[in-house]
C-alpha positions as a printed NumPy array, in Angstrom:
array([[ 44.081, 218.192, 172.969],
       [ 43.038, 216.197, 169.898],
       [ 45.316, 213.332, 168.949],
       [ 47.596, 213.79 , 165.949],
       [ 50.587, 211.923, 164.616],
       [ 52.695, 215.04 , 165.013],
       [ 51.778, 215.589, 168.677],
       [ 51.895, 211.974, 169.89 ],
       [ 54.991, 210.718, 171.592],
       [ 53.69 , 207.123, 171.864],
       [ 55.626, 204.329, 170.159],
       [ 54.181, 203.234, 166.813],
       [ 51.844, 200.261, 166.934],
       [ 53.395, 196.977, 165.852],
       [ 51.812, 195.242, 162.873],
       [ 49.985, 192.154, 164.133],
       [ 51.151, 188.711, 163.097],
       [ 49.632, 187.323, 159.939],
       [ 46.299, 185.729, 160.805],
       [ 45.687, 182.164, 159.625],
       [ 42.15 , 180.943, 158.924],
       [ 41.62 , 177.182, 158.763],
       [ 39.139, 175.171, 156.728],
       [ 38.926, 171.86 , 154.877],
       [ 38.554, 173.233, 151.331],
       [ 39.289, 176.672, 149.934],
       [ 37.558, 177.622, 146.681],
       [ 38.939, 180.526, 144.64 ],
       [ 36.195, 181.987, 142.451],
       [ 32.411, 182.327, 142.715],
       [ 31.409, 181.693, 139.088],
       [ 29.559, 178.536, 138.011],
       [ 32.396, 176.163, 138.981],
       [ 33.115, 177.847, 142.312],
       [ 29.474, 178.368, 143.25 ],
       [ 28.563, 174.784, 142.313],
       [ 31.531, 173.488, 144.315],
       [ 30.321, 175.452, 147.322],
       [ 26.764, 174.187, 146.892],
       [ 27.805, 170.543, 146.61 ],
       [ 30.306, 170.701, 149.473],
       [ 27.841, 172.468, 151.757],
       [ 25.186, 169.898, 150.849],
       [ 27.614, 167.14 , 151.836],
       [ 28.589, 168.909, 155.076],
       [ 32.196, 169.679, 154.112],
       [ 33.585, 172.857, 155.775],
       [ 34.891, 175.276, 153.165],
       [ 35.481, 178.911, 152.304],
       [ 34.955, 180.681, 148.989],
       [ 37.05 , 183.75 , 148.155],
       [ 36.396, 186.045, 145.218],
       [ 38.154, 189.223, 144.207],
       [ 34.842, 190.828, 143.289],
       [ 32.531, 192.697, 145.643],
       [ 29.45 , 190.906, 144.316],
       [ 28.317, 188.164, 141.962],
       [ 28.372, 188.797, 138.227],
       [ 26.102, 191.508, 136.82 ],
       [ 26.16 , 190.295, 133.221],
       [ 24.324, 187.312, 131.686],
       [ 27.432, 185.568, 130.251],
       [ 26.751, 181.804, 130.096],
       [ 23.111, 180.831, 129.724],
       [ 22.261, 177.532, 128.   ],
       [ 21.617, 174.969, 130.753],
       [ 21.47 , 171.425, 129.429],
       [ 19.774, 168.324, 130.773],
       [ 22.825, 166.881, 132.522],
       [ 23.327, 170.098, 134.462],
       [ 19.643, 170.215, 135.322],
       [ 19.932, 166.651, 136.673],
       [ 22.751, 167.836, 138.924],
       [ 20.751, 170.841, 140.094],
       [ 17.825, 168.503, 140.716],
       [ 19.984, 166.334, 142.961],
       [ 21.342, 169.4  , 144.771],
       [ 17.822, 170.658, 145.43 ],
       [ 17.688, 173.85 , 143.341],
       [ 16.093, 172.668, 140.081],
       [ 12.709, 174.258, 140.808],
       [ 14.211, 177.656, 141.612],
       [ 16.24 , 177.62 , 138.407],
       [ 13.196, 176.724, 136.324],
       [ 11.203, 179.514, 137.967],
       [ 13.745, 182.133, 136.859],
       [ 14.859, 180.709, 133.522],
       [ 13.453, 181.081, 130.012],
       [ 11.71 , 177.76 , 129.327],
       [ 12.799, 175.358, 126.611],
       [  9.877, 176.034, 124.276],
       [ 10.932, 179.7  , 123.927],
       [ 14.545, 178.843, 123.056],
       [ 14.444, 176.978, 119.82 ],
       [ 13.657, 178.906, 116.62 ],
       [ 17.295, 179.728, 115.906],
       [ 17.014, 182.179, 113.045],
       [ 19.481, 183.268, 110.354],
       [ 18.738, 186.684, 108.882],
       [ 20.248, 189.868, 107.455],
       [ 18.985, 191.719, 110.566],
       [ 16.066, 191.182, 112.931],
       [ 13.972, 193.559, 110.837],
       [ 15.514, 192.338, 107.578],
       [ 15.242, 189.216, 105.459],
       [ 15.047, 185.813, 107.075],
       [ 17.309, 183.248, 105.422],
       [ 16.201, 180.192, 107.355],
       [ 15.704, 178.639, 110.769],
       [ 16.729, 175.522, 112.631],
       [ 14.722, 174.   , 115.449],
       [ 17.185, 174.055, 118.323],
       [ 17.823, 173.039, 121.917],
       [ 15.501, 170.038, 121.819],
       [ 12.592, 171.758, 120.081],
       [ 12.683, 169.638, 116.943],
       [  9.869, 167.071, 117.454],
       [ 12.202, 164.085, 117.089],
       [ 14.861, 165.624, 119.319],
       [ 12.209, 166.634, 121.834],
       [ 11.158, 163.003, 122.104],
       [ 14.8  , 162.039, 122.664],
       [ 15.045, 164.647, 125.433],
       [ 11.957, 163.271, 127.144],
       [ 13.292, 159.716, 126.951],
       [ 16.737, 160.686, 128.22 ],
       [ 16.033, 162.579, 131.415],
       [ 13.408, 163.677, 133.929],
       [ 14.653, 167.254, 133.435],
       [ 14.26 , 169.885, 130.743],
       [ 16.948, 172.206, 129.519],
       [ 16.385, 175.933, 129.889],
       [ 18.049, 179.31 , 129.359],
       [ 19.367, 180.508, 132.714],
       [ 21.705, 183.516, 132.372],
       [ 24.708, 183.452, 134.66 ],
       [ 23.703, 186.57 , 136.58 ],
       [ 20.563, 184.692, 137.631],
       [ 22.196, 181.279, 138.101],
       [ 25.026, 182.375, 140.406],
       [ 22.706, 183.804, 143.117],
       [ 20.651, 180.59 , 143.142],
       [ 23.76 , 178.466, 143.69 ],
       [ 25.386, 180.819, 146.184],
       [ 22.227, 181.504, 148.219],
       [ 21.607, 177.783, 148.609],
       [ 25.251, 177.199, 149.533],
       [ 25.151, 179.946, 152.157],
       [ 21.977, 178.522, 153.642],
       [ 23.761, 175.178, 154.007],
       [ 26.891, 176.535, 155.656],
       [ 29.206, 177.991, 153.021],
       [ 31.442, 180.87 , 154.033],
       [ 31.973, 183.372, 151.213],
       [ 34.456, 186.225, 151.397],
       [ 33.971, 188.889, 148.75 ],
       [ 36.623, 191.484, 147.822],
       [ 39.285, 188.928, 148.677],
       [ 42.072, 188.38 , 146.15 ],
       [ 44.012, 185.148, 145.815],
       [ 47.738, 185.887, 145.78 ],
       [ 49.667, 182.621, 146.059],
       [ 49.772, 179.177, 147.586],
       [ 52.308, 176.838, 149.123],
       [ 51.425, 173.196, 149.529],
       [ 52.966, 170.451, 151.63 ],
       [ 52.105, 166.87 , 152.534],
       [ 49.346, 167.922, 154.909],
       [ 47.634, 170.841, 153.159],
       [ 47.781, 174.099, 151.267],
       [ 48.556, 177.517, 152.717],
       [ 47.009, 180.256, 150.606],
       [ 47.812, 183.937, 150.885],
       [ 44.91 , 186.262, 150.131],
       [ 44.43 , 190.022, 150.266],
       [ 41.408, 191.718, 151.766],
       [ 40.683, 194.528, 149.304],
       [ 38.67 , 196.487, 151.849],
       [ 41.295, 196.512, 154.581],
       [ 44.266, 196.341, 152.235],
       [ 46.052, 193.662, 154.233],
       [ 47.055, 190.083, 153.545],
       [ 46.324, 186.97 , 155.581],
       [ 46.525, 183.232, 155.1  ],
       [ 43.983, 180.466, 154.765],
       [ 45.114, 176.968, 155.597],
       [ 43.1  , 174.264, 153.825],
       [ 43.525, 170.597, 153.162],
       [ 42.596, 171.151, 149.504],
       [ 42.437, 174.132, 147.165],
       [ 39.988, 174.385, 144.246],
       [ 40.989, 176.853, 141.547],
       [ 37.738, 178.027, 139.961],
       [ 39.034, 181.464, 139.053],
       [ 38.103, 181.553, 135.386],
       [ 39.798, 181.79 , 132.029],
       [ 42.783, 183.741, 133.346],
       [ 43.23 , 181.434, 136.317],
       [ 46.145, 182.407, 138.509],
       [ 45.696, 179.236, 140.528],
       [ 46.098, 177.042, 137.436],
       [ 49.17 , 179.025, 136.411],
       [ 50.727, 178.803, 139.869],
       [ 49.977, 175.07 , 139.948],
       [ 51.848, 174.693, 136.657],
       [ 49.025, 172.858, 134.909],
       [ 50.143, 172.065, 131.337],
       [ 47.888, 173.634, 128.718],
       [ 47.13 , 172.677, 125.132],
       [ 45.817, 174.997, 122.417],
       [ 46.027, 178.765, 122.376],
       [ 44.351, 181.891, 123.681],
       [ 43.098, 184.863, 121.67 ],
       [ 42.351, 183.204, 118.331],
       [ 39.648, 185.767, 117.49 ],
       [ 38.101, 188.926, 118.921],
       [ 34.537, 189.512, 120.094],
       [ 32.507, 192.31 , 121.638],
       [ 29.54 , 191.901, 123.968],
       [ 26.93 , 194.667, 124.002],
       [ 24.218, 194.396, 126.624],
       [ 21.127, 196.487, 125.897],
       [ 17.421, 196.93 , 126.567],
       [ 14.9  , 197.247, 123.759],
       [ 11.418, 195.974, 123.026],
       [ 12.081, 193.688, 120.058],
       [  8.919, 191.62 , 120.432],
       [  7.638, 192.577, 116.968],
       [ 10.671, 190.852, 115.414],
       [ 11.078, 187.922, 117.789],
       [  7.905, 186.857, 119.618],
       [  6.515, 185.08 , 116.536],
       [  9.737, 183.068, 116.181],
       [ 10.841, 182.694, 119.825],
       [ 14.482, 181.861, 120.236],
       [ 17.522, 182.326, 122.394],
       [ 19.719, 183.133, 119.389],
       [ 19.278, 185.155, 116.194],
       [ 22.245, 185.   , 113.815],
       [ 22.839, 187.976, 111.543],
       [ 24.668, 187.53 , 108.247],
       [ 25.721, 191.054, 107.411],
       [ 28.834, 192.782, 106.048],
       [ 31.617, 192.409, 108.612],
       [ 30.009, 189.414, 110.341],
       [ 32.828, 187.059, 109.365],
       [ 35.509, 189.225, 110.972],
       [ 36.712, 187.603, 114.213],
       [ 34.029, 186.715, 116.698],
       [ 32.086, 183.462, 116.674],
       [ 31.365, 183.118, 112.976],
       [ 28.557, 185.648, 112.528],
       [ 26.81 , 188.487, 114.3  ],
       [ 24.601, 187.303, 117.132],
       [ 21.576, 188.819, 118.851],
       [ 20.962, 186.814, 122.011],
       [ 17.793, 187.034, 124.053],
       [ 18.519, 187.429, 127.761],
       [ 14.882, 187.803, 128.807],
       [ 11.96 , 187.729, 126.339],
       [ 11.664, 190.143, 124.656],
       [ 13.264, 193.202, 126.228],
       [ 16.754, 192.253, 127.459],
       [ 19.387, 191.467, 124.857],
       [ 23.069, 190.816, 124.297],
       [ 24.843, 191.262, 120.98 ],
       [ 28.062, 189.463, 120.074],
       [ 30.013, 191.103, 117.269],
       [ 33.508, 190.325, 116.046],
       [ 36.634, 192.41 , 115.576],
       [ 40.066, 191.795, 114.091],
       [ 42.07 , 190.593, 117.073],
       [ 45.353, 191.53 , 115.368],
       [ 44.243, 195.174, 115.188],
       [ 42.978, 195.305, 118.765],
       [ 39.529, 195.991, 120.131],
       [ 37.675, 199.11 , 118.947],
       [ 36.944, 202.009, 121.259],
       [ 33.789, 200.819, 123.   ],
       [ 31.967, 204.109, 123.205],
       [ 28.21 , 204.216, 123.594],
       [ 28.015, 205.612, 120.063],
       [ 29.94 , 202.608, 118.692],
       [ 27.805, 200.136, 120.66 ],
       [ 24.606, 201.781, 119.439],
       [ 25.781, 201.616, 115.811],
       [ 26.325, 197.851, 116.093],
       [ 22.919, 197.383, 117.712],
       [ 21.272, 199.399, 114.951],
       [ 23.008, 197.337, 112.276],
       [ 21.967, 193.989, 113.687],
       [ 18.435, 194.994, 114.699],
       [ 17.772, 196.829, 111.466],
       [ 15.199, 199.261, 112.844],
       [ 16.519, 202.684, 113.861],
       [ 13.196, 203.803, 115.322],
       [ 13.148, 201.37 , 118.245],
       [ 14.343, 202.972, 121.512],
       [ 17.568, 201.332, 122.728],
       [ 19.317, 201.654, 126.08 ],
       [ 22.942, 200.505, 126.11 ],
       [ 23.753, 198.974, 129.488],
       [ 27.36 , 197.878, 128.968],
       [ 29.89 , 196.725, 126.407],
       [ 33.096, 194.74 , 126.7  ],
       [ 35.698, 193.067, 124.516],
       [ 36.888, 189.483, 124.875],
       [ 38.819, 186.918, 122.882],
       [ 37.835, 183.535, 121.522],
       [ 40.062, 180.888, 123.099],
       [ 40.908, 177.303, 122.252],
       [ 42.786, 176.04 , 125.284],
       [ 42.44 , 173.183, 127.731],
       [ 44.459, 171.848, 130.628],
       [ 46.029, 168.469, 129.997],
       [ 45.839, 167.737, 133.724],
       [ 43.482, 169.28 , 136.256],
       [ 45.449, 168.772, 139.454],
       [ 48.815, 169.226, 141.086],
       [ 48.934, 167.564, 144.472],
       [ 46.309, 169.127, 146.712],
       [ 45.435, 171.825, 144.171],
       [ 42.577, 170.962, 141.827],
       [ 41.155, 173.271, 139.173],
       [ 37.725, 173.369, 137.575],
       [ 35.628, 175.324, 135.09 ],
       [ 37.099, 177.903, 132.744],
       [ 40.383, 177.623, 134.611],
       [ 40.941, 174.355, 132.726],
       [ 38.771, 174.625, 129.596],
       [ 38.627, 177.917, 127.7  ],
       [ 36.508, 178.143, 124.596],
       [ 33.845, 180.221, 122.825],
       [ 30.166, 180.039, 123.841],
       [ 29.241, 177.829, 120.866],
       [ 27.118, 174.804, 121.867],
       [ 26.45 , 176.402, 125.273],
       [ 28.909, 174.112, 127.046],
       [ 30.843, 176.458, 129.343],
       [ 28.853, 176.762, 132.561],
       [ 27.431, 173.266, 132.082],
       [ 30.859, 171.667, 132.039],
       [ 31.965, 173.871, 134.939],
       [ 29.067, 172.751, 137.139],
       [ 29.667, 169.147, 136.119],
       [ 33.369, 169.449, 137.06 ],
       [ 32.373, 170.647, 140.514],
       [ 29.833, 167.861, 140.964],
       [ 32.384, 165.233, 139.99 ],
       [ 34.959, 166.594, 142.44 ],
       [ 32.841, 167.417, 145.503],
       [ 31.805, 163.898, 146.526],
       [ 35.362, 162.67 , 146.131],
       [ 36.687, 165.413, 148.383],
       [ 34.012, 164.587, 150.937],
       [ 34.987, 160.914, 151.112],
       [ 38.695, 161.684, 151.259],
       [ 38.27 , 164.291, 153.983],
       [ 36.125, 162.056, 156.202],
       [ 38.588, 159.189, 155.846],
       [ 36.313, 156.896, 153.848],
       [ 38.594, 157.076, 150.805],
       [ 42.304, 157.616, 150.345],
       [ 43.625, 160.563, 148.309],
       [ 43.985, 158.141, 145.378],
       [ 40.295, 158.715, 144.709],
       [ 41.085, 162.292, 143.709],
       [ 43.264, 161.029, 140.851],
       [ 40.047, 159.984, 139.138],
       [ 38.901, 163.612, 138.942],
       [ 41.644, 164.47 , 136.492],
       [ 41.298, 161.142, 134.653],
       [ 37.572, 161.644, 134.121],
       [ 37.157, 165.351, 133.548],
       [ 40.225, 166.289, 131.48 ],
       [ 39.035, 164.289, 128.413],
       [ 35.632, 166.002, 128.684],
       [ 37.326, 169.397, 128.766],
       [ 39.314, 168.636, 125.621],
       [ 36.188, 167.414, 123.865],
       [ 34.082, 170.478, 124.569],
       [ 36.86 , 172.941, 123.659],
       [ 37.251, 171.166, 120.323],
       [ 33.508, 170.99 , 119.735],
       [ 32.868, 174.655, 120.55 ],
       [ 35.58 , 175.905, 118.214],
       [ 34.559, 173.494, 115.487],
       [ 31.047, 174.942, 115.625],
       [ 32.388, 178.381, 114.736],
       [ 33.872, 176.995, 111.53 ],
       [ 30.589, 175.299, 110.684],
       [ 28.989, 178.715, 110.192],
       [ 31.174, 179.411, 107.147],
       [ 29.154, 177.216, 104.716],
       [ 26.117, 179.449, 105.303],
       [ 28.098, 182.44 , 104.062],
       [ 29.597, 180.306, 101.286],
       [ 26.115, 179.435, 100.029],
       [ 25.571, 183.185,  99.579],
       [ 29.026, 183.724,  98.106],
       [ 29.693, 185.892, 101.145],
       [ 33.179, 184.774, 102.151],
       [ 35.198, 186.552,  99.497],
       [ 35.928, 190.292,  99.943],
       [ 33.158, 192.338,  98.376],
       [ 31.037, 195.413,  98.879],
       [ 27.876, 195.31 , 101.004],
       [ 25.894, 195.932,  97.839],
       [ 27.313, 192.757,  96.279],
       [ 26.455, 190.693,  99.352],
       [ 22.869, 191.967,  99.292],
       [ 22.712, 191.108,  95.594],
       [ 23.943, 187.565,  96.317],
       [ 21.291, 187.167,  98.998],
       [ 18.632, 188.508,  96.65 ],
       [ 19.695, 186.134,  93.884],
       [ 18.381, 183.107,  95.775],
       [ 14.839, 184.241,  94.928],
       [ 15.309, 183.856,  91.175],
       [ 13.583, 181.127,  89.173],
       [ 16.876, 179.793,  87.807],
       [ 18.874, 176.584,  88.204],
       [ 21.689, 178.534,  89.863],
       [ 19.283, 180.046,  92.368],
       [ 17.777, 176.627,  93.098],
       [ 21.256, 175.272,  93.829],
       [ 21.935, 178.265,  96.043],
       [ 18.731, 177.668,  98.011],
       [ 19.574, 173.981,  98.433],
       [ 23.103, 174.81 ,  99.597],
       [ 21.778, 177.353, 102.088],
       [ 19.249, 174.896, 103.512],
       [ 21.908, 172.216, 103.891],
       [ 24.366, 174.624, 105.539],
       [ 21.778, 175.78 , 108.076],
       [ 20.67 , 172.204, 108.773],
       [ 24.29 , 171.207, 109.458],
       [ 24.323, 173.596, 112.425],
       [ 22.492, 170.807, 114.262],
       [ 25.956, 169.946, 115.606],
       [ 25.893, 173.191, 117.542],
       [ 22.237, 173.579, 118.426],
       [ 21.065, 169.995, 118.99 ],
       [ 24.183, 168.136, 120.127],
       [ 22.313, 165.92 , 122.555],
       [ 25.1  , 163.371, 122.652],
       [ 27.702, 165.973, 123.584],
       [ 25.45 , 166.943, 126.489],
       [ 24.733, 163.455, 127.839],
       [ 27.131, 160.824, 126.468],
       [ 29.964, 161.398, 128.934],
       [ 31.348, 157.986, 129.82 ],
       [ 34.332, 157.699, 132.121],
       [ 36.855, 155.038, 131.177],
       [ 37.777, 152.21 , 133.537],
       [ 41.155, 152.11 , 131.782],
       [ 42.11 , 155.515, 133.153],
       [ 39.849, 156.054, 136.183],
       [ 40.141, 153.965, 139.331],
       [ 36.648, 155.131, 140.31 ],
       [ 35.163, 152.921, 137.576],
       [ 35.376, 149.127, 137.836],
       [ 35.434, 147.27 , 134.49 ],
       [ 32.91 , 144.456, 134.109],
       [ 34.863, 142.522, 131.509],
       [ 32.559, 143.298, 128.604],
       [ 33.864, 144.889, 125.39 ],
       [ 33.036, 148.533, 124.801],
       [ 30.116, 148.515, 122.336],
       [ 30.672, 152.117, 121.317],
       [ 27.732, 154.05 , 119.923],
       [ 25.149, 152.931, 117.375],
       [ 24.573, 156.492, 116.118],
       [ 26.556, 159.71 , 115.912],
       [ 27.726, 160.206, 119.536],
       [ 27.695, 163.989, 119.205],
       [ 24.106, 164.212, 118.01 ],
       [ 22.372, 161.326, 119.763],
       [ 22.316, 160.26 , 123.385],
       [ 22.664, 156.54 , 123.894],
       [ 21.833, 155.434, 127.438],
       [ 23.96 , 152.698, 128.957],
       [ 24.554, 151.095, 132.335],
       [ 28.123, 150.263, 131.366],
       [ 30.534, 151.222, 134.178],
       [ 31.518, 154.864, 133.708],
       [ 28.251, 155.867, 132.036],
       [ 25.537, 157.956, 133.642],
       [ 22.747, 155.841, 135.092],
       [ 19.933, 155.604, 132.511],
       [ 16.718, 157.451, 133.26 ],
       [ 13.502, 155.441, 133.441],
       [ 10.185, 156.289, 135.051],
       [  9.393, 153.948, 137.944],
       [  6.749, 154.007, 140.666],
       [  6.588, 153.72 , 144.432],
       [  3.005, 153.482, 145.621],
       [  1.224, 156.441, 144.074],
       [  4.467, 158.293, 143.296],
       [  6.123, 158.303, 139.884],
       [  9.81 , 159.139, 139.894],
       [ 12.948, 158.742, 137.844],
       [ 15.606, 156.158, 138.509],
       [ 17.883, 159.208, 138.825],
       [ 15.824, 160.327, 141.821],
       [ 16.802, 157.154, 143.691],
       [ 20.539, 157.879, 143.519],
       [ 22.784, 160.823, 144.392],
       [ 22.356, 162.761, 147.641],
       [ 26.078, 162.343, 148.302],
       [ 25.937, 158.569, 148.735],
       [ 26.558, 155.353, 146.821],
       [ 23.445, 153.439, 145.754],
       [ 23.037, 149.787, 144.823],
       [ 20.209, 148.945, 142.42 ],
       [ 18.952, 145.395, 142.021],
       [ 15.694, 143.478, 141.523],
       [ 13.903, 140.259, 142.351],
       [ 16.524, 137.647, 143.157],
       [ 19.128, 140.247, 144.134],
       [ 19.026, 139.542, 147.863],
       [ 22.721, 138.604, 147.939],
       [ 23.599, 142.048, 146.611],
       [ 21.486, 143.675, 149.299],
       [ 23.266, 141.687, 151.995],
       [ 26.586, 142.635, 150.414],
       [ 25.683, 146.338, 150.554],
       [ 24.581, 146.072, 154.187],
       [ 27.874, 144.376, 155.103],
       [ 29.989, 147.328, 153.973],
       [ 31.325, 149.885, 156.433],
       [ 30.313, 152.533, 153.898],
       [ 26.649, 153.541, 154.065],
       [ 25.121, 152.402, 150.774],
       [ 21.513, 153.143, 149.851],
       [ 19.676, 150.219, 148.266],
       [ 16.978, 150.228, 145.61 ],
       [ 14.973, 147.14 , 144.635],
       [ 12.883, 147.383, 141.46 ],
       [ 10.247, 144.772, 140.661],
       [  6.62 , 143.744, 141.287],
       [  5.777, 143.905, 144.956],
       [  9.109, 145.479, 145.821],
       [ 10.175, 148.961, 146.94 ],
       [  9.8  , 150.286, 143.382],
       [  7.972, 148.936, 140.355],
       [  8.729, 149.203, 136.647],
       [  5.221, 149.531, 135.169],
       [  6.334, 150.551, 131.671],
       [  9.113, 147.97 , 131.454],
       [ 11.599, 150.723, 130.612],
       [ 14.021, 149.876, 133.395],
       [ 14.099, 146.196, 132.415],
       [ 15.132, 147.299, 128.921],
       [ 17.655, 149.967, 129.95 ],
       [ 19.341, 148.367, 132.966],
       [ 21.294, 145.856, 130.832],
       [ 21.411, 143.443, 133.769],
       [ 19.038, 140.708, 134.888],
       [ 16.6  , 141.167, 137.745],
       [ 19.111, 139.494, 140.045],
       [ 22.023, 141.566, 138.77 ],
       [ 23.293, 144.76 , 140.35 ],
       [ 24.477, 148.266, 139.577],
       [ 26.537, 150.272, 142.055],
       [ 26.036, 153.962, 141.334],
       [ 28.354, 156.7  , 142.567],
       [ 27.138, 159.87 , 144.302],
       [ 27.401, 161.72 , 140.968],
       [ 25.018, 159.3  , 139.229],
       [ 27.649, 157.449, 137.188],
       [ 27.764, 153.665, 137.308],
       [ 30.818, 152.463, 139.237],
       [ 30.285, 148.688, 139.124],
       [ 28.015, 146.324, 137.209],
       [ 27.31 , 142.632, 137.525],
       [ 24.859, 141.089, 135.094],
       [ 23.338, 138.436, 137.35 ],
       [ 23.214, 136.984, 140.822],
       [ 26.517, 135.994, 142.409],
       [ 27.251, 133.671, 145.315],
       [ 30.286, 135.814, 146.131],
       [ 28.401, 139.112, 145.889],
       [ 29.93 , 140.469, 149.101],
       [ 33.449, 139.721, 147.891],
       [ 32.811, 141.308, 144.493],
       [ 31.253, 144.437, 145.972],
       [ 33.964, 144.777, 148.613],
       [ 36.709, 144.484, 146.016],
       [ 34.979, 147.053, 143.795],
       [ 34.694, 149.555, 146.627],
       [ 38.315, 149.011, 147.651],
       [ 39.396, 149.927, 144.125],
       [ 37.096, 152.934, 143.946],
       [ 38.017, 154.298, 147.366],
       [ 41.729, 153.76 , 146.857],
       [ 42.223, 150.941, 149.368],
       [ 43.082, 148.318, 146.782]])
C-alpha cells in the first residue's frame, strides 16, 4: 500500500537540531566588495564562506569604470590579465560627448579617463597598469572564479537573517532559500558586503551620515547597433541634453556603452517625489528612441529598473567583530566611476589585516585601522560623486536650459550658439568652459590615486616625524606620488637582469616588504631578525634590482641607505631617510605598533 500521511500511524519526524557551520570569516554578499574579499582571503589562505541571497552573480553591467588603483590590486591578486582580456580598453573610453541625441547635434566633447595627452602621460608615470571599462557582470565572475579556484566556499540562494557576536566570534543565522530552513554559521569575523541596503550594517548599528533617495533614476539595458553614431567618437559615456534631462537622475540623460557598439545602458531621471514611472517595454523604448534620436534602428529592450541617487556614508565601518565594506558603507551615484573601485579597495585593505589577526601575528587592534583608513575615503568619494552631478548644471545654464520652457525654446537656445553675434560668442565660450569643467568627473586622477592614510588616526601607519607637505597641485585632479607613511608606494620602472618590472611588482603578495639600497645592510639584517616574514628588496647597481632610469632615486624620498617598509596592500607603513645604527630597534618598534603589540 503506498505511503500517505492519512494512512501512516508512525510518529511524526522530529525536526533536527539547528546545524552550525564553522569558518574563520563569513562574507555576506558576492558583489565587488564581497567577491574581492573572497579573492584576497583565498589568496592569503584564510578559510571563509561567502553567502548571497541570489541564485547567481549579477546579470546587469552596473559598475564599470575600473581605475588604475583597482587594476594594481587586481594585478597583485593575479587576475589583471583576465580583466583586460574581457574589458573595453582605455583608448575606446574617452571621447565623452555632449549632444542633443546620438543622432542629433553634438555640443562638445571632453577627453576622458586618461585619454587627454597630458593626462595619459600622467597615467603612464603613475602606474604600471591601465584603467579599463569592465562591467560588473563580467568582473564578478573573474573575481569569484579565481576565489573558488583558491579555496573559497560560496553558498548561493542563502539569505542573511541576523547575527549575535561575543568575545570569541560571531554566530550568524542564514536561510537556505532552496530548502526553506535556517541554520547557523559560526565565524571569528563577519564582513557585511551586502550592498546599499545592507542589513548587516543596519544590524551592526553603524552610524550613517547623509541621506538616501535624493533623486530618481531609471536604467534601461538594450541591444542596438549604434556604431554609425559612436565608432568615430569612441566613448564609454554619451551625455544627452534634451527636454526632461534635468529631472532627477544624475544631471542629464546618459547613453552608456556596455560593449562597443551593440550593448548599451541608458540612465534617465524621474521625479523621486512622484515615484518611478511604470517601466513597461513601451516606456523604455520611448526613452531609448528619444536619446538615440533615430527611430529606424532596431532596438531590443533587455531590462529596465528604477533606483535612487543616494548621498550616504557610514561614519564607522565596524562594530566589534563585524566589519562592513563596499556599498554597505558608501552609497552614492555612479559619477566619477568610484563605486566598485572603492569597494574592491576596501576589501583589499581589510583582507591582509584579517589574515594577520587570525594567524596570531597581529592583535585585533590592527583591525581598528580598517575603519580609521577607509571611512575617510568613503566620505570623500560620496561627496565627490554627488558634487559631480551638480557640475553638469552649468552646461544647461550655458544653453539657458535650466528654467522651465518648451522643448521648442530649448532647441532654439541650442541653435542660437551658431549665430555670428557677441551673445552667441559668449554662449559658445560658456558652453566650452562648462564642458571642460567636467574634468573633475572624467579625469579625477588624484581622487583615484591620492589616498593617503593618516598616522594620526591609523595605528598601521608609523609617523616619520616630517611635516605633511600636502599637495603641490589640485589633489582631486592630479596624482602626486609620495613615499610618506600612509601613501601608496610610488611606481617606478626598475630592472632585474633582462626583466623590467614596477616597484609595485616587488611588494604585495600578502606580505610586508622592506625596500632599501646600497648601504642599507643594517635594514636587511633588521628585517631578517623579525619573527614576521618580511620580503626584502635592494635597488642599486650590482644589486638585486637596478634603477636604470633614475626614477626610483627621485621618487623614493629616502637615501640609498634609507628604508621603506611597505604593507601587504602596497601602502608605506614606515620610512627612515637614511642608515641607522639602531635599525633593528626602529623596525621592531614600528612593527609592534602596526601589529598592535605596542
